[in-house]
Amino acid sequence: MEIAGRTFLVTGGGSGLGAATARLLADAGADVVVADLDRHEEIGRFVETDVRDETSVQAAVEGALELGSLHGVVNCAGIGAALLVVGKDGQPHPLDVFQNIVDVNLVGTFNVVRLAAVAMAANEPGEDGERGVIVNTASTAAWEGQIGQAAYSASKGGVVSMSIQLARELARHGIRVVAIAPGPHHTPMLGLLRDDVRAALEAQIPFPSRLGRPEEFAGLVRHIVENRYLNGEVIRLDGALRAGPR
């Protein structure tokens, strides 16, 4: 799919991976709608959006349609927490925290997919019959969840599992679905790490031995959008990291 002149909806586009992606798409000539709770950069059209809420997401989709047809979605909205199943105080993992992480990362992703797919299915087909592309954000924690990541791993594992199913089901509408599973990246979620903890984490990454850069994530999104034969896949972006239990 050509990026220039197309309209993209980027959830979580207010910061981190989403902001880098929104910026790249805008620089490539796309019309971009940033759907997030907060906005830290002036990129595209901003629509305050809670991905858990149907009315909120529909408003973001309609905001994209006001710019023309909706051609692509990049789901970057996500949250995390580090909590033990049995806490150090002997108390169980708070159920409401688990539910909220799953609601944002997994249910929120599907909420955006289902509403955006309806809009994209109405597009006139392009080359190869393509009408749209959806890029979801999973995580390497889907396979190698570390201690304290029960909720986060479960939510991202669901995103991984949905990828091939969604690609198969939406194929009849000419809509591709691909997921990216990033390892540790320079994002607000990791921004609070102490320097020594960050250095220890980077030392585990074979090559390059550093955290990923949001621009590298955005570059992969661009390749997915432009390569019509990429579909139903989950692509790891992690410098060959296979995380240990801690």
XYZ file of C-alpha atoms in Angstrom:
246
model
C 0.000 0.000 0.000
C 1.229 3.468 -0.829
C 1.493 5.649 2.269
C 1.277 9.078 0.654
C -2.296 10.322 0.378
C -3.683 7.548 2.608
C -5.309 7.901 6.021
C -4.001 6.050 9.087
C -5.297 5.747 12.625
C -2.585 5.274 15.275
C -3.720 4.368 18.788
C -1.288 5.208 21.555
C 0.104 7.748 19.113
C 0.683 10.369 21.779
C 4.067 8.999 22.841
C 6.604 6.207 22.443
C 6.224 3.685 19.623
C 2.915 5.186 18.525
C 4.278 8.729 18.268
C 7.282 7.571 16.244
C 4.960 5.693 13.904
C 2.561 8.612 13.524
C 5.493 10.918 12.786
C 6.942 8.587 10.136
C 3.584 8.142 8.408
C 2.936 11.892 8.411
C 6.420 12.587 7.036
C 5.725 10.059 4.272
C 2.662 12.041 3.191
C -0.147 10.253 5.025
C -3.054 11.848 6.851
C -2.734 10.642 10.447
C -5.263 10.508 13.255
C -3.630 10.098 16.667
C -5.938 8.327 19.125
C -4.723 8.531 22.709
C -5.593 9.829 26.155
C -2.843 12.458 26.033
C -0.905 14.248 23.323
C 2.782 15.099 23.684
C 3.578 16.034 20.082
C 1.741 17.988 17.390
C 1.296 15.170 14.871
C -1.765 14.855 12.653
C -5.285 15.150 14.024
C -5.685 14.270 17.703
C -8.786 12.490 19.008
C -8.918 11.758 22.729
C -9.588 8.040 22.816
C -10.033 5.279 25.376
C -9.549 2.064 23.397
C -11.680 0.166 25.918
C -14.751 2.234 25.044
C -16.769 1.569 21.865
C -18.117 5.110 21.531
C -14.658 6.601 22.003
C -13.052 4.365 19.373
C -15.893 4.934 16.927
C -15.304 8.676 17.251
C -11.644 8.137 16.343
C -12.620 6.055 13.302
C -15.086 8.726 12.215
C -12.360 11.330 12.672
C -10.271 9.390 10.173
C -13.182 9.058 7.766
C -13.597 12.836 7.788
C -10.183 12.968 6.097
C -11.291 10.454 3.459
C -11.267 6.665 3.607
C -9.509 4.832 6.435
C -6.685 2.773 4.928
C -4.581 1.646 7.865
C -4.540 1.168 11.627
C -1.558 0.824 13.935
C -2.480 -0.281 17.458
C 0.136 0.918 19.938
C -2.018 1.740 22.962
C -0.870 -0.337 25.910
C -0.111 -0.420 29.631
C 1.778 -2.718 31.976
C 2.488 -3.438 35.640
C 4.949 -5.585 37.559
C 3.045 -7.510 40.222
C 3.568 -10.958 41.699
C 0.744 -13.510 41.726
C 1.502 -13.969 45.426
C 2.858 -10.653 46.660
C 5.693 -10.246 49.151
C 3.029 -9.343 51.696
C 1.285 -12.650 51.025
C -1.617 -10.971 49.248
C -2.883 -12.093 45.811
C -2.369 -10.152 42.610
C -5.144 -7.499 42.464
C -7.733 -8.807 40.037
C -8.778 -5.331 38.905
C -5.204 -4.569 37.782
C -5.076 -7.801 35.760
C -8.438 -7.046 34.165
C -7.482 -3.468 33.268
C -4.238 -4.509 31.557
C -6.075 -7.144 29.531
C -8.869 -4.678 28.749
C -6.464 -2.086 27.344
C -3.910 -4.313 25.615
C -6.102 -7.104 24.266
C -9.765 -6.090 24.371
C -8.837 -2.538 23.361
C -6.846 -3.829 20.383
C -9.769 -5.947 19.230
C -12.210 -3.087 19.797
C -10.202 -0.907 17.411
C -9.752 -3.738 14.895
C -13.448 -4.588 14.667
C -14.623 -0.996 14.210
C -11.826 0.006 11.846
C -12.285 -3.142 9.759
C -15.897 -2.215 9.032
C -14.748 1.156 7.699
C -11.892 -0.327 5.640
C -14.083 -3.048 4.154
C -16.075 -0.291 2.415
C -12.995 0.998 0.546
C -12.557 0.546 -3.165
C -10.018 -2.259 -3.663
C -6.534 -1.332 -4.828
C -3.841 -3.515 -6.353
C -4.271 -7.201 -5.412
C -7.695 -6.232 -4.033
C -6.210 -4.601 -0.950
C -8.525 -2.359 1.062
C -6.592 -1.874 4.277
C -3.839 -2.970 6.642
C -3.812 -3.402 10.416
C -0.630 -3.557 12.489
C -1.031 -4.661 16.106
C 1.572 -4.424 18.854
C 2.311 -7.632 20.724
C 5.470 -8.209 22.814
C 8.210 -10.778 23.296
C 6.600 -11.211 26.726
C 3.934 -13.249 24.934
C 6.491 -16.090 24.822
C 9.001 -15.182 27.539
C 6.986 -13.443 30.216
C 9.130 -12.534 33.165
C 8.298 -12.798 36.836
C 5.661 -10.182 37.646
C 4.300 -9.997 34.083
C 1.314 -12.347 34.339
C -1.236 -9.794 33.133
C 1.000 -8.204 30.508
C 2.065 -11.574 29.084
C -1.513 -12.815 28.949
C -2.671 -9.685 27.134
C 0.124 -9.764 24.555
C -0.240 -13.519 24.084
C -3.810 -12.826 23.045
C -2.636 -10.299 20.455
C -0.234 -12.903 19.044
C -2.961 -15.547 18.867
C -5.393 -13.207 17.108
C -2.980 -12.360 14.300
C -3.426 -15.354 12.006
C -7.131 -15.660 12.833
C -7.834 -12.026 11.972
C -5.728 -12.233 8.813
C -7.694 -15.266 7.634
C -11.085 -13.776 8.441
C -10.429 -10.310 7.024
C -8.769 -11.636 3.870
C -12.163 -11.753 2.159
C -12.343 -7.982 2.635
C -8.824 -7.338 1.345
C -7.526 -6.335 4.793
C -4.128 -7.559 5.993
C -3.253 -8.073 9.671
C 0.308 -8.243 11.001
C 1.652 -7.950 14.542
C 5.005 -6.673 15.763
C 6.411 -8.154 18.976
C 8.978 -5.655 20.236
C 11.518 -6.407 22.903
C 12.587 -3.627 25.300
C 12.466 -0.219 23.608
C 13.079 3.376 24.654
C 9.485 4.192 25.626
C 7.759 5.896 28.569
C 6.978 2.420 29.940
C 10.710 1.751 30.406
C 11.683 5.347 31.031
C 11.638 4.943 34.810
C 14.323 2.245 34.899
C 17.445 3.036 36.893
C 20.619 3.323 34.832
C 22.094 0.138 36.314
C 18.916 -1.825 35.599
C 18.868 -0.537 32.015
C 22.537 -1.455 31.543
C 21.914 -4.975 32.850
C 18.958 -5.349 30.493
C 20.951 -4.145 27.484
C 23.754 -6.594 28.320
C 21.319 -9.474 27.755
C 20.555 -8.376 24.183
C 22.905 -10.157 21.729
C 23.115 -7.517 18.996
C 22.798 -4.622 18.942
C 23.298 -4.609 22.739
C 20.951 -1.715 23.452
C 17.287 -0.950 23.796
C 15.310 -0.666 20.600
C 14.513 2.751 19.218
C 10.935 3.834 18.483
C 12.073 4.860 14.992
C 13.074 1.235 14.310
C 9.591 0.072 15.257
C 8.101 2.746 12.988
C 10.364 1.666 10.138
C 9.061 -1.888 10.426
C 5.492 -0.586 10.355
C 6.315 1.216 7.119
C 7.690 -1.960 5.553
C 4.597 -3.916 6.587
C 2.317 -1.292 5.064
C 4.241 -1.254 1.789
C 4.740 -5.024 1.446
C 1.388 -6.524 0.472
C 2.607 -10.102 0.843
C 3.178 -9.720 4.579
C 0.054 -11.020 6.268
C -0.911 -13.078 9.304
C 2.594 -12.877 10.756
C 4.045 -11.874 14.124
C 7.473 -10.269 13.704
C 9.884 -10.082 16.641
C 11.893 -6.867 16.940
C 14.300 -7.596 19.786
C 17.971 -7.855 18.760
C 17.763 -11.671 19.255
C 16.867 -11.276 22.944
C 15.358 -14.302 24.679
C 14.524 -12.935 28.098
C 15.193 -14.911 31.255
C 12.748 -15.203 34.136
C 13.885 -11.903 35.725
